Amino acid sequence: MESSMQVSNPKFTAIVGITWGDEGKGRMVDLLSPEGGVVVRYQGGNNAGHTVINEKGSFILNLLPSGILRNGTVNVMGPGMVIDIEHLAGEIGRLREKGIVITPDRLKISDRAAICMPCHVRQDVLEEERLGDNAYGSTRRGIAPVYGDKYMKKVLRMGDLLYPGTLEDKVRSQSQWKSRVLCGTYGEEVDADEMLAWLKKWGEPLVPFICDTGVVLEEAAKDGRPVLFEAQLGALRDIDYGIYPFTSSSSTIAAYAPIGAGVPARRLDETIGVLKAYSTCVGAGPFVVERNDEWADRLREAGHEYGAATGRPRRVGPFDAVAARYGARVQGADAIALTKLDVLSGMDEIPVCVAYDTPDGRLTEFVTGDLLNAATPVIEYLPGWTEDITDVRTWEDLPENARQYVTFIEEQTGVPVRYVSVGPERTQYLER
Ligand code: GDP
């Protein structure tokens, strides 16, 4: 029997990141994906990756919802997403090589999602190069340019692929504008014929998957089938609430989930905030708890902290109660899924950040802008444990100090920890 069958799911649940991303959301979605239910990605593109390990193997998913690895789930890519169709074709192809064939009854792609094109990827690269030392640390997958163009009303959307007769006119008009923008800033142009050929090559096979995902989700809701909204990245990468401008370009917040999924009038029944037992951050921007020492190197190795999308070594540091409390608040987390507790095993004492020292004094609320840049962490130590906890499946069996650590996180965030993950495999968790 699959472990998720023991887990009861309310109707509309969001699974979101509380901090900088890479909290293990994919692993939690895979665990909680309800048999017969729907899993929806509602924002972002292929700029981040979820790693899911289960009995079929190890999978990195950048665009596809993590439920795609569960038989019997329908997976939706919502209107809030930006989709690089060439990358998506590659992802579908890699799953096929491992025997997972994705059919239109299992994958629904919103006709309203924006298409991330090679010109967006190119612009991302050119802009990071122009910024030099001040670069945003972009993953260079075109995400900021395509969201920018979306709000300029200049993108092609997945639904445009359904009408090949008018596609060429749209492409010529878009490329004319894009060429002027790119030429003025970077001295490069866009080739409309190449753009059209690219769209046809990668777009045509996706046509059977494209639909109004709102209809799919409303039907699921009517049938009483649970819907899981799966976020990419975390609260601190949200375009409005994150560490701007070192954020992503979309809303990673739970409140956006129904909008980005295609059911804007729906309310969430529950939000589960995924939180790592320590801090990691990919890319540039203020990261108050960052450490660059032997402790950090050991933690990075123990936790395999290298980006799923880029392979970049992640910046690491102790658990940051200030950031976690803020992230839990803006996400409206009802419960926490705490991941990677096993990685902390074997430390005599575990550092945790309980406040920030700033030019405005000692603060326990998260801040933004220059104050955040100037903040330094106030560190306390909790007692560690030596036992390997990867086989622990009940709260009672966790070592006393590990329980204390979890309780500390609950006190600091004000949110109950419902799931504790003690390893990457589907069954390596305990529920309280
Ligand atoms: P996401 O983007 O939030 O899904 O996170 P990532 O997939 O980038 O990172 C999570 C990584 O940690 C993946 O490689 C998971 O397999 C792994 N992982 C998740 N939960 C645990 C855990 O509790 N313990 C350990 N050791 N690894 C975990």
Tab-separated table of C-alpha atoms in Angstrom, residues 11-394:
chain	number	residue	atom	x	y	z
A	11	LYS	CA	-10.023	19.551	-1.224
A	12	PHE	CA	-7.701	22.391	-2.232
A	13	THR	CA	-4.260	22.175	-0.665
A	14	ALA	CA	-1.216	24.275	-1.477
A	15	ILE	CA	2.286	22.939	-0.899
A	16	VAL	CA	4.633	25.889	-0.811
A	17	GLY	CA	8.154	26.848	0.206
A	18	ILE	CA	8.662	28.909	3.340
A	19	THR	CA	12.139	30.221	2.609
A	20	TRP	CA	14.453	30.450	-0.429
A	21	GLY	CA	13.270	27.317	-2.291
A	22	ASP	CA	14.727	23.807	-2.500
A	23	GLU	CA	12.959	22.924	0.722
A	24	GLY	CA	11.905	19.545	-0.646
A	25	LYS	CA	8.482	20.529	-1.983
A	26	GLY	CA	8.677	17.986	-4.814
A	27	ARG	CA	9.260	15.220	-2.311
A	28	MET	CA	6.265	16.329	-0.240
A	29	VAL	CA	3.999	16.672	-3.278
A	30	ASP	CA	5.028	13.217	-4.419
A	31	LEU	CA	4.214	11.898	-0.950
A	32	LEU	CA	0.884	13.673	-0.580
A	33	SER	CA	-0.338	13.405	-4.193
A	34	PRO	CA	-3.729	11.873	-3.760
A	35	GLU	CA	-4.654	8.831	-5.788
A	36	GLY	CA	-7.238	10.015	-8.302
A	37	GLY	CA	-6.485	13.656	-7.566
A	38	VAL	CA	-4.959	16.551	-9.429
A	39	VAL	CA	-1.536	18.179	-9.004
A	40	VAL	CA	-1.080	21.689	-10.378
A	41	ARG	CA	1.963	23.852	-10.986
A	42	TYR	CA	0.751	27.447	-10.849
A	43	GLN	CA	3.790	29.641	-11.422
A	44	GLY	CA	7.370	29.755	-12.656
A	45	GLY	CA	9.135	27.895	-15.427
A	46	ASN	CA	12.083	25.563	-15.743
A	47	ASN	CA	14.292	27.769	-13.576
A	48	ALA	CA	14.106	25.460	-10.589
A	49	GLY	CA	13.896	21.759	-10.173
A	50	HIS	CA	12.168	19.328	-7.931
A	51	THR	CA	13.990	16.112	-7.185
A	52	VAL	CA	11.756	13.147	-6.519
A	53	ILE	CA	13.066	9.727	-5.557
A	54	ASN	CA	10.692	6.793	-5.517
A	55	GLU	CA	10.578	3.125	-6.465
A	56	LYS	CA	10.784	4.041	-10.174
A	57	GLY	CA	14.067	5.912	-9.788
A	58	SER	CA	15.377	9.430	-9.257
A	59	PHE	CA	13.758	12.213	-11.280
A	60	ILE	CA	14.457	15.892	-11.726
A	61	LEU	CA	11.358	17.768	-12.784
A	62	ASN	CA	11.704	21.385	-13.858
A	63	LEU	CA	8.340	21.987	-15.474
A	64	LEU	CA	6.160	18.946	-14.985
A	65	PRO	CA	4.153	18.755	-11.754
A	66	SER	CA	5.599	16.267	-9.275
A	67	GLY	CA	2.396	14.219	-9.353
A	68	ILE	CA	3.355	13.035	-12.837
A	69	LEU	CA	5.227	10.151	-11.173
A	70	ARG	CA	2.079	8.876	-9.482
A	71	ASN	CA	-0.253	6.717	-11.501
A	72	GLY	CA	-3.827	7.874	-11.336
A	73	THR	CA	-3.109	11.583	-10.880
A	74	VAL	CA	-3.951	14.284	-13.387
A	75	ASN	CA	-1.252	16.927	-13.699
A	76	VAL	CA	-1.914	20.509	-14.657
A	77	MET	CA	0.408	23.267	-15.823
A	78	GLY	CA	-1.531	26.424	-15.038
A	79	PRO	CA	-1.917	29.834	-16.700
A	80	GLY	CA	0.531	31.371	-14.210
A	81	MET	CA	3.399	29.333	-15.662
A	82	VAL	CA	5.931	30.210	-18.347
A	83	ILE	CA	6.753	27.183	-20.474
A	84	ASP	CA	9.870	26.554	-22.538
A	85	ILE	CA	8.339	23.996	-24.877
A	86	GLU	CA	11.692	22.601	-26.027
A	87	HIS	CA	12.637	21.956	-22.400
A	88	LEU	CA	9.234	20.397	-21.731
A	89	ALA	CA	9.641	18.043	-24.681
A	90	GLY	CA	13.025	16.994	-23.249
A	91	GLU	CA	11.518	16.349	-19.828
A	92	ILE	CA	8.700	14.254	-21.276
A	93	GLY	CA	11.262	12.357	-23.391
A	94	ARG	CA	13.479	11.575	-20.360
A	95	LEU	CA	10.484	10.155	-18.495
A	96	ARG	CA	9.578	8.065	-21.521
A	97	GLU	CA	13.110	6.588	-21.489
A	98	LYS	CA	12.382	5.395	-17.948
A	99	GLY	CA	9.103	3.850	-19.005
A	100	ILE	CA	6.766	6.660	-17.941
A	101	VAL	CA	4.610	7.622	-20.897
A	102	ILE	CA	2.681	10.850	-20.550
A	103	THR	CA	-0.669	10.934	-22.265
A	104	PRO	CA	-3.119	13.856	-22.656
A	105	ASP	CA	-5.452	12.382	-20.056
A	106	ARG	CA	-2.667	12.741	-17.446
A	107	LEU	CA	-1.198	16.114	-18.436
A	108	LYS	CA	-3.186	19.282	-19.063
A	109	ILE	CA	-1.390	22.424	-20.192
A	110	SER	CA	-3.151	25.765	-19.886
A	111	ASP	CA	-3.972	27.580	-23.103
A	112	ARG	CA	-3.155	30.764	-21.178
A	113	ALA	CA	0.380	29.875	-20.052
A	114	ALA	CA	3.109	31.972	-21.663
A	115	ILE	CA	5.658	30.382	-23.994
A	116	CYS	CA	9.253	30.989	-22.980
A	117	MET	CA	11.200	31.324	-26.234
A	118	PRO	CA	14.898	31.169	-27.149
A	119	CYS	CA	14.886	34.998	-27.390
A	120	HIS	CA	13.911	35.180	-23.707
A	121	VAL	CA	16.691	32.806	-22.739
A	122	ARG	CA	19.138	34.839	-24.818
A	123	GLN	CA	17.985	38.103	-23.216
A	124	ASP	CA	18.430	36.600	-19.748
A	125	VAL	CA	22.033	35.693	-20.571
A	126	LEU	CA	22.785	39.073	-22.172
A	127	GLU	CA	21.338	40.971	-19.214
A	128	GLU	CA	23.270	38.977	-16.608
A	129	GLU	CA	26.437	39.609	-18.628
A	130	ARG	CA	25.646	43.318	-18.867
A	131	LEU	CA	25.149	43.472	-15.089
A	132	GLY	CA	28.545	41.840	-14.492
A	133	ASP	CA	29.376	41.850	-10.779
A	134	ASN	CA	25.857	43.050	-9.953
A	135	ALA	CA	24.125	40.153	-11.725
A	136	TYR	CA	20.953	38.782	-10.099
A	137	GLY	CA	22.253	35.242	-10.139
A	138	SER	CA	19.610	34.269	-12.673
A	139	THR	CA	19.398	30.665	-13.785
A	140	ARG	CA	19.491	32.100	-17.334
A	141	ARG	CA	16.422	30.194	-18.424
A	142	GLY	CA	14.608	33.281	-19.726
A	143	ILE	CA	12.159	33.581	-16.870
A	144	ALA	CA	12.423	37.312	-16.072
A	145	PRO	CA	12.296	38.361	-19.755
A	146	VAL	CA	9.261	36.187	-20.506
A	147	TYR	CA	7.330	37.399	-17.455
A	148	GLY	CA	8.340	40.960	-18.369
A	149	ASP	CA	7.015	40.466	-21.894
A	150	LYS	CA	3.855	38.851	-20.541
A	151	TYR	CA	3.035	42.018	-18.649
A	152	MET	CA	3.921	44.012	-21.784
A	153	LYS	CA	1.351	41.777	-23.520
A	154	LYS	CA	3.935	40.614	-26.033
A	155	VAL	CA	4.208	36.866	-25.492
A	156	LEU	CA	2.760	33.960	-27.356
A	157	ARG	CA	0.634	31.693	-25.217
A	158	MET	CA	0.193	27.954	-25.408
A	159	GLY	CA	-3.288	28.477	-26.877
A	160	ASP	CA	-1.739	30.233	-29.889
A	161	LEU	CA	-0.325	26.859	-30.934
A	162	LEU	CA	-3.885	25.661	-31.515
A	163	TYR	CA	-4.299	28.103	-34.405
A	164	PRO	CA	-1.450	27.520	-36.887
A	165	GLY	CA	-3.186	29.739	-39.458
A	166	THR	CA	-2.577	32.919	-37.468
A	167	LEU	CA	0.642	31.868	-35.741
A	168	GLU	CA	2.944	33.311	-38.369
A	169	ASP	CA	1.448	36.809	-38.160
A	170	LYS	CA	1.719	36.763	-34.400
A	171	VAL	CA	5.331	35.610	-34.536
A	172	ARG	CA	6.317	38.273	-37.083
A	173	SER	CA	4.713	41.006	-35.030
A	174	GLN	CA	6.320	39.822	-31.804
A	175	SER	CA	9.764	39.373	-33.329
A	176	GLN	CA	9.683	42.849	-34.856
A	177	TRP	CA	9.097	44.389	-31.427
A	178	LYS	CA	11.542	42.054	-29.711
A	179	SER	CA	14.269	42.810	-32.246
A	180	ARG	CA	13.956	46.523	-31.563
A	181	VAL	CA	14.166	45.994	-27.813
A	182	LEU	CA	17.134	43.622	-28.007
A	183	CYS	CA	18.918	45.634	-30.663
A	184	GLY	CA	18.636	48.856	-28.691
A	185	THR	CA	20.003	47.312	-25.519
A	186	TYR	CA	22.319	44.526	-26.645
A	187	GLY	CA	22.798	44.938	-30.411
A	188	GLU	CA	21.086	41.648	-31.295
A	189	GLU	CA	18.024	40.802	-33.320
A	190	VAL	CA	15.465	38.020	-33.413
A	191	ASP	CA	14.926	35.904	-36.525
A	192	ALA	CA	11.199	35.439	-37.122
A	193	ASP	CA	11.664	32.387	-39.351
A	194	GLU	CA	13.754	30.636	-36.719
A	195	MET	CA	11.167	31.509	-34.100
A	196	LEU	CA	8.374	30.067	-36.209
A	197	ALA	CA	10.296	26.883	-36.969
A	198	TRP	CA	11.085	26.425	-33.264
A	199	LEU	CA	7.429	26.896	-32.304
A	200	LYS	CA	6.269	24.380	-34.879
A	201	LYS	CA	8.883	21.782	-34.005
A	202	TRP	CA	8.305	21.765	-30.275
A	203	GLY	CA	4.743	23.086	-30.138
A	204	GLU	CA	2.908	20.728	-32.460
A	205	PRO	CA	3.425	17.559	-30.366
A	206	LEU	CA	2.028	19.440	-27.345
A	207	VAL	CA	-1.241	20.437	-28.998
A	208	PRO	CA	-3.237	17.452	-27.632
A	209	PHE	CA	-2.330	18.536	-24.080
A	210	ILE	CA	-3.497	22.162	-24.338
A	211	CYS	CA	-6.833	23.135	-22.776
A	212	ASP	CA	-8.624	25.440	-20.346
A	213	THR	CA	-7.249	24.073	-17.076
A	214	GLY	CA	-9.937	25.908	-15.107
A	215	VAL	CA	-12.546	23.561	-16.569
A	216	VAL	CA	-10.435	20.509	-15.639
A	217	LEU	CA	-10.043	21.725	-12.055
A	218	GLU	CA	-13.675	22.690	-11.587
A	219	GLU	CA	-14.719	19.253	-12.833
A	220	ALA	CA	-12.311	17.626	-10.404
A	221	ALA	CA	-13.714	19.717	-7.575
A	222	LYS	CA	-17.260	18.808	-8.542
A	223	ASP	CA	-16.345	15.127	-8.428
A	224	GLY	CA	-14.810	15.635	-4.983
A	225	ARG	CA	-11.313	14.868	-6.197
A	226	PRO	CA	-8.566	16.587	-4.200
A	227	VAL	CA	-6.383	19.216	-5.836
A	228	LEU	CA	-2.791	19.911	-4.780
A	229	PHE	CA	-1.184	23.169	-5.812
A	230	GLU	CA	2.569	22.785	-6.100
A	231	ALA	CA	4.758	25.870	-5.764
A	232	GLN	CA	8.174	26.334	-7.232
A	233	LEU	CA	10.735	28.271	-5.141
A	234	GLY	CA	9.832	29.773	-1.763
A	235	ALA	CA	8.298	32.842	-0.116
A	236	LEU	CA	11.612	34.695	-0.084
A	237	ARG	CA	11.806	34.403	-3.874
A	238	ASP	CA	8.344	35.827	-4.411
A	239	ILE	CA	8.369	38.846	-6.714
A	240	ASP	CA	6.481	41.004	-4.157
A	241	TYR	CA	7.324	39.504	-0.773
A	242	GLY	CA	10.804	38.141	-1.397
A	243	ILE	CA	14.299	39.599	-1.355
A	244	TYR	CA	13.677	41.806	-4.387
A	245	PRO	CA	15.383	42.095	-6.878
A	246	PHE	CA	16.998	38.735	-6.080
A	247	THR	CA	13.641	37.072	-6.472
A	248	SER	CA	11.995	35.096	-9.164
A	249	SER	CA	9.599	36.986	-11.433
A	250	SER	CA	6.402	35.258	-10.356
A	251	SER	CA	4.213	34.845	-7.273
A	252	THR	CA	5.372	31.877	-5.259
A	253	ILE	CA	2.822	32.621	-2.536
A	254	ALA	CA	-0.016	30.212	-1.715
A	255	ALA	CA	-2.638	32.923	-2.140
A	256	TYR	CA	-1.733	33.111	-5.834
A	257	ALA	CA	-2.223	29.373	-6.357
A	258	PRO	CA	-5.889	29.419	-7.400
A	259	ILE	CA	-5.202	32.317	-9.793
A	260	GLY	CA	-2.133	30.748	-11.357
A	261	ALA	CA	-3.880	27.389	-11.649
A	262	GLY	CA	-7.023	28.479	-13.451
A	263	VAL	CA	-9.554	28.616	-10.603
A	264	PRO	CA	-9.283	32.240	-9.383
A	265	ALA	CA	-12.552	32.137	-7.459
A	266	ARG	CA	-11.536	29.174	-5.327
A	267	ARG	CA	-10.160	29.360	-1.802
A	268	LEU	CA	-7.505	27.110	-0.357
A	269	ASP	CA	-8.625	24.646	2.284
A	270	GLU	CA	-5.126	24.180	3.580
A	271	THR	CA	-1.566	25.396	3.072
A	272	ILE	CA	1.375	23.204	3.932
A	273	GLY	CA	4.626	25.116	4.208
A	274	VAL	CA	7.728	23.088	3.446
A	275	LEU	CA	10.731	24.109	5.497
A	276	LYS	CA	14.239	22.726	5.616
A	277	ALA	CA	15.794	22.023	9.027
A	278	TYR	CA	18.638	24.412	8.071
A	279	SER	CA	19.025	27.193	5.499
A	280	THR	CA	20.117	27.047	1.860
A	281	CYS	CA	19.975	29.603	-0.902
A	282	VAL	CA	20.883	29.416	-4.582
A	283	GLY	CA	22.050	32.497	-6.418
A	284	ALA	CA	22.731	36.039	-5.313
A	285	GLY	CA	21.078	38.288	-2.735
A	286	PRO	CA	21.083	38.844	1.016
A	287	PHE	CA	21.375	35.592	2.997
A	288	VAL	CA	21.925	36.650	6.580
A	289	VAL	CA	22.828	33.264	8.037
A	290	GLU	CA	25.350	32.320	5.348
A	291	ARG	CA	28.471	30.509	6.538
A	292	ASN	CA	31.601	29.798	4.528
A	293	ASP	CA	33.565	27.473	6.749
A	294	GLU	CA	34.165	23.825	7.410
A	295	TRP	CA	30.793	23.485	9.131
A	296	ALA	CA	29.120	24.814	5.980
A	297	ASP	CA	31.116	22.508	3.694
A	298	ARG	CA	30.181	19.498	5.800
A	299	LEU	CA	26.507	20.475	5.780
A	300	ARG	CA	26.537	21.034	2.006
A	301	GLU	CA	28.005	17.575	1.446
A	302	ALA	CA	25.733	15.829	3.949
A	303	GLY	CA	22.647	17.454	2.448
A	304	HIS	CA	23.812	17.221	-1.212
A	305	GLU	CA	23.133	20.906	-1.520
A	306	TYR	CA	23.666	21.446	-5.224
A	307	GLY	CA	20.988	23.010	-7.444
A	308	ALA	CA	18.628	20.565	-9.164
A	309	ALA	CA	18.271	22.806	-12.231
A	310	THR	CA	21.829	24.132	-12.480
A	311	GLY	CA	24.103	21.925	-10.344
A	312	ARG	CA	25.369	25.089	-8.622
A	313	PRO	CA	26.606	24.614	-5.024
A	314	ARG	CA	23.998	26.107	-2.719
A	315	ARG	CA	24.902	28.698	-0.104
A	316	VAL	CA	24.239	27.207	3.332
A	317	GLY	CA	23.702	28.354	6.901
A	318	PRO	CA	21.900	27.530	10.129
A	319	PHE	CA	18.116	27.569	10.510
A	320	ASP	CA	16.896	31.177	10.334
A	321	ALA	CA	13.923	31.683	12.642
A	322	VAL	CA	13.411	35.280	11.491
A	323	ALA	CA	13.115	34.313	7.824
A	324	ALA	CA	11.079	31.168	8.569
A	325	ARG	CA	8.562	33.059	10.710
A	326	TYR	CA	8.101	35.647	7.958
A	327	GLY	CA	7.804	32.992	5.247
A	328	ALA	CA	5.256	31.009	7.251
A	329	ARG	CA	3.245	34.196	7.801
A	330	VAL	CA	3.127	35.352	4.169
A	331	GLN	CA	2.343	31.827	3.025
A	332	GLY	CA	-0.400	31.484	5.628
A	333	ALA	CA	0.978	28.049	6.470
A	334	ASP	CA	-1.447	25.898	8.495
A	335	ALA	CA	1.137	23.189	9.012
A	336	ILE	CA	4.822	22.689	8.374
A	337	ALA	CA	6.502	19.792	6.622
A	338	LEU	CA	10.031	19.866	8.029
A	339	THR	CA	12.565	18.246	5.706
A	340	LYS	CA	16.149	17.035	5.966
A	341	LEU	CA	16.223	16.696	9.731
A	342	ASP	CA	18.449	13.629	9.166
A	343	VAL	CA	21.160	15.853	7.667
A	344	LEU	CA	21.727	17.479	11.081
A	345	SER	CA	22.494	14.187	12.828
A	346	GLY	CA	25.944	13.959	14.360
A	347	MET	CA	26.469	17.563	15.477
A	348	ASP	CA	27.340	18.208	19.147
A	349	GLU	CA	25.347	21.370	19.075
A	350	ILE	CA	23.293	22.947	16.321
A	351	PRO	CA	23.478	26.680	15.618
A	352	VAL	CA	20.204	28.526	14.994
A	353	CYS	CA	19.573	32.177	14.175
A	354	VAL	CA	17.000	33.768	16.505
A	355	ALA	CA	17.244	37.464	15.563
A	356	TYR	CA	19.048	39.943	13.300
A	357	ASP	CA	21.375	42.677	14.498
A	358	THR	CA	20.817	45.695	12.252
A	359	PRO	CA	21.555	49.441	12.234
A	360	ASP	CA	18.005	49.781	13.667
A	361	GLY	CA	18.848	47.483	16.565
A	362	ARG	CA	18.107	43.826	17.256
A	363	LEU	CA	15.088	42.665	15.227
A	364	THR	CA	13.025	39.509	15.203
A	365	GLU	CA	10.857	40.480	12.218
A	366	PHE	CA	12.169	40.002	8.691
A	367	VAL	CA	13.166	43.202	6.911
A	368	THR	CA	13.880	44.270	3.379
A	369	GLY	CA	16.244	46.426	1.315
A	370	ASP	CA	19.347	47.979	2.860
A	371	LEU	CA	18.417	46.926	6.382
A	372	LEU	CA	18.415	43.288	5.324
A	373	ASN	CA	21.731	43.780	3.526
A	374	ALA	CA	23.257	45.134	6.737
A	375	ALA	CA	21.800	42.469	9.060
A	376	THR	CA	23.985	39.970	10.907
A	377	PRO	CA	22.632	36.848	12.616
A	378	VAL	CA	22.188	36.410	16.368
A	379	ILE	CA	23.122	32.774	16.923
A	380	GLU	CA	22.117	30.414	19.712
A	381	TYR	CA	22.910	26.712	20.061
A	382	LEU	CA	20.594	23.763	20.601
A	383	PRO	CA	21.870	20.365	21.710
A	384	GLY	CA	22.449	17.903	18.857
A	385	TRP	CA	21.976	14.130	18.550
A	386	THR	CA	24.268	11.414	17.279
A	387	GLU	CA	21.777	8.763	16.203
A	388	ASP	CA	21.030	8.050	12.541
A	389	ILE	CA	17.328	8.931	12.288
A	390	THR	CA	16.699	7.884	8.675
A	391	ASP	CA	14.762	4.790	9.793
A	392	VAL	CA	12.651	6.572	12.401
A	393	ARG	CA	8.935	6.538	11.561
A	394	THR	CA	7.280	7.805	14.748
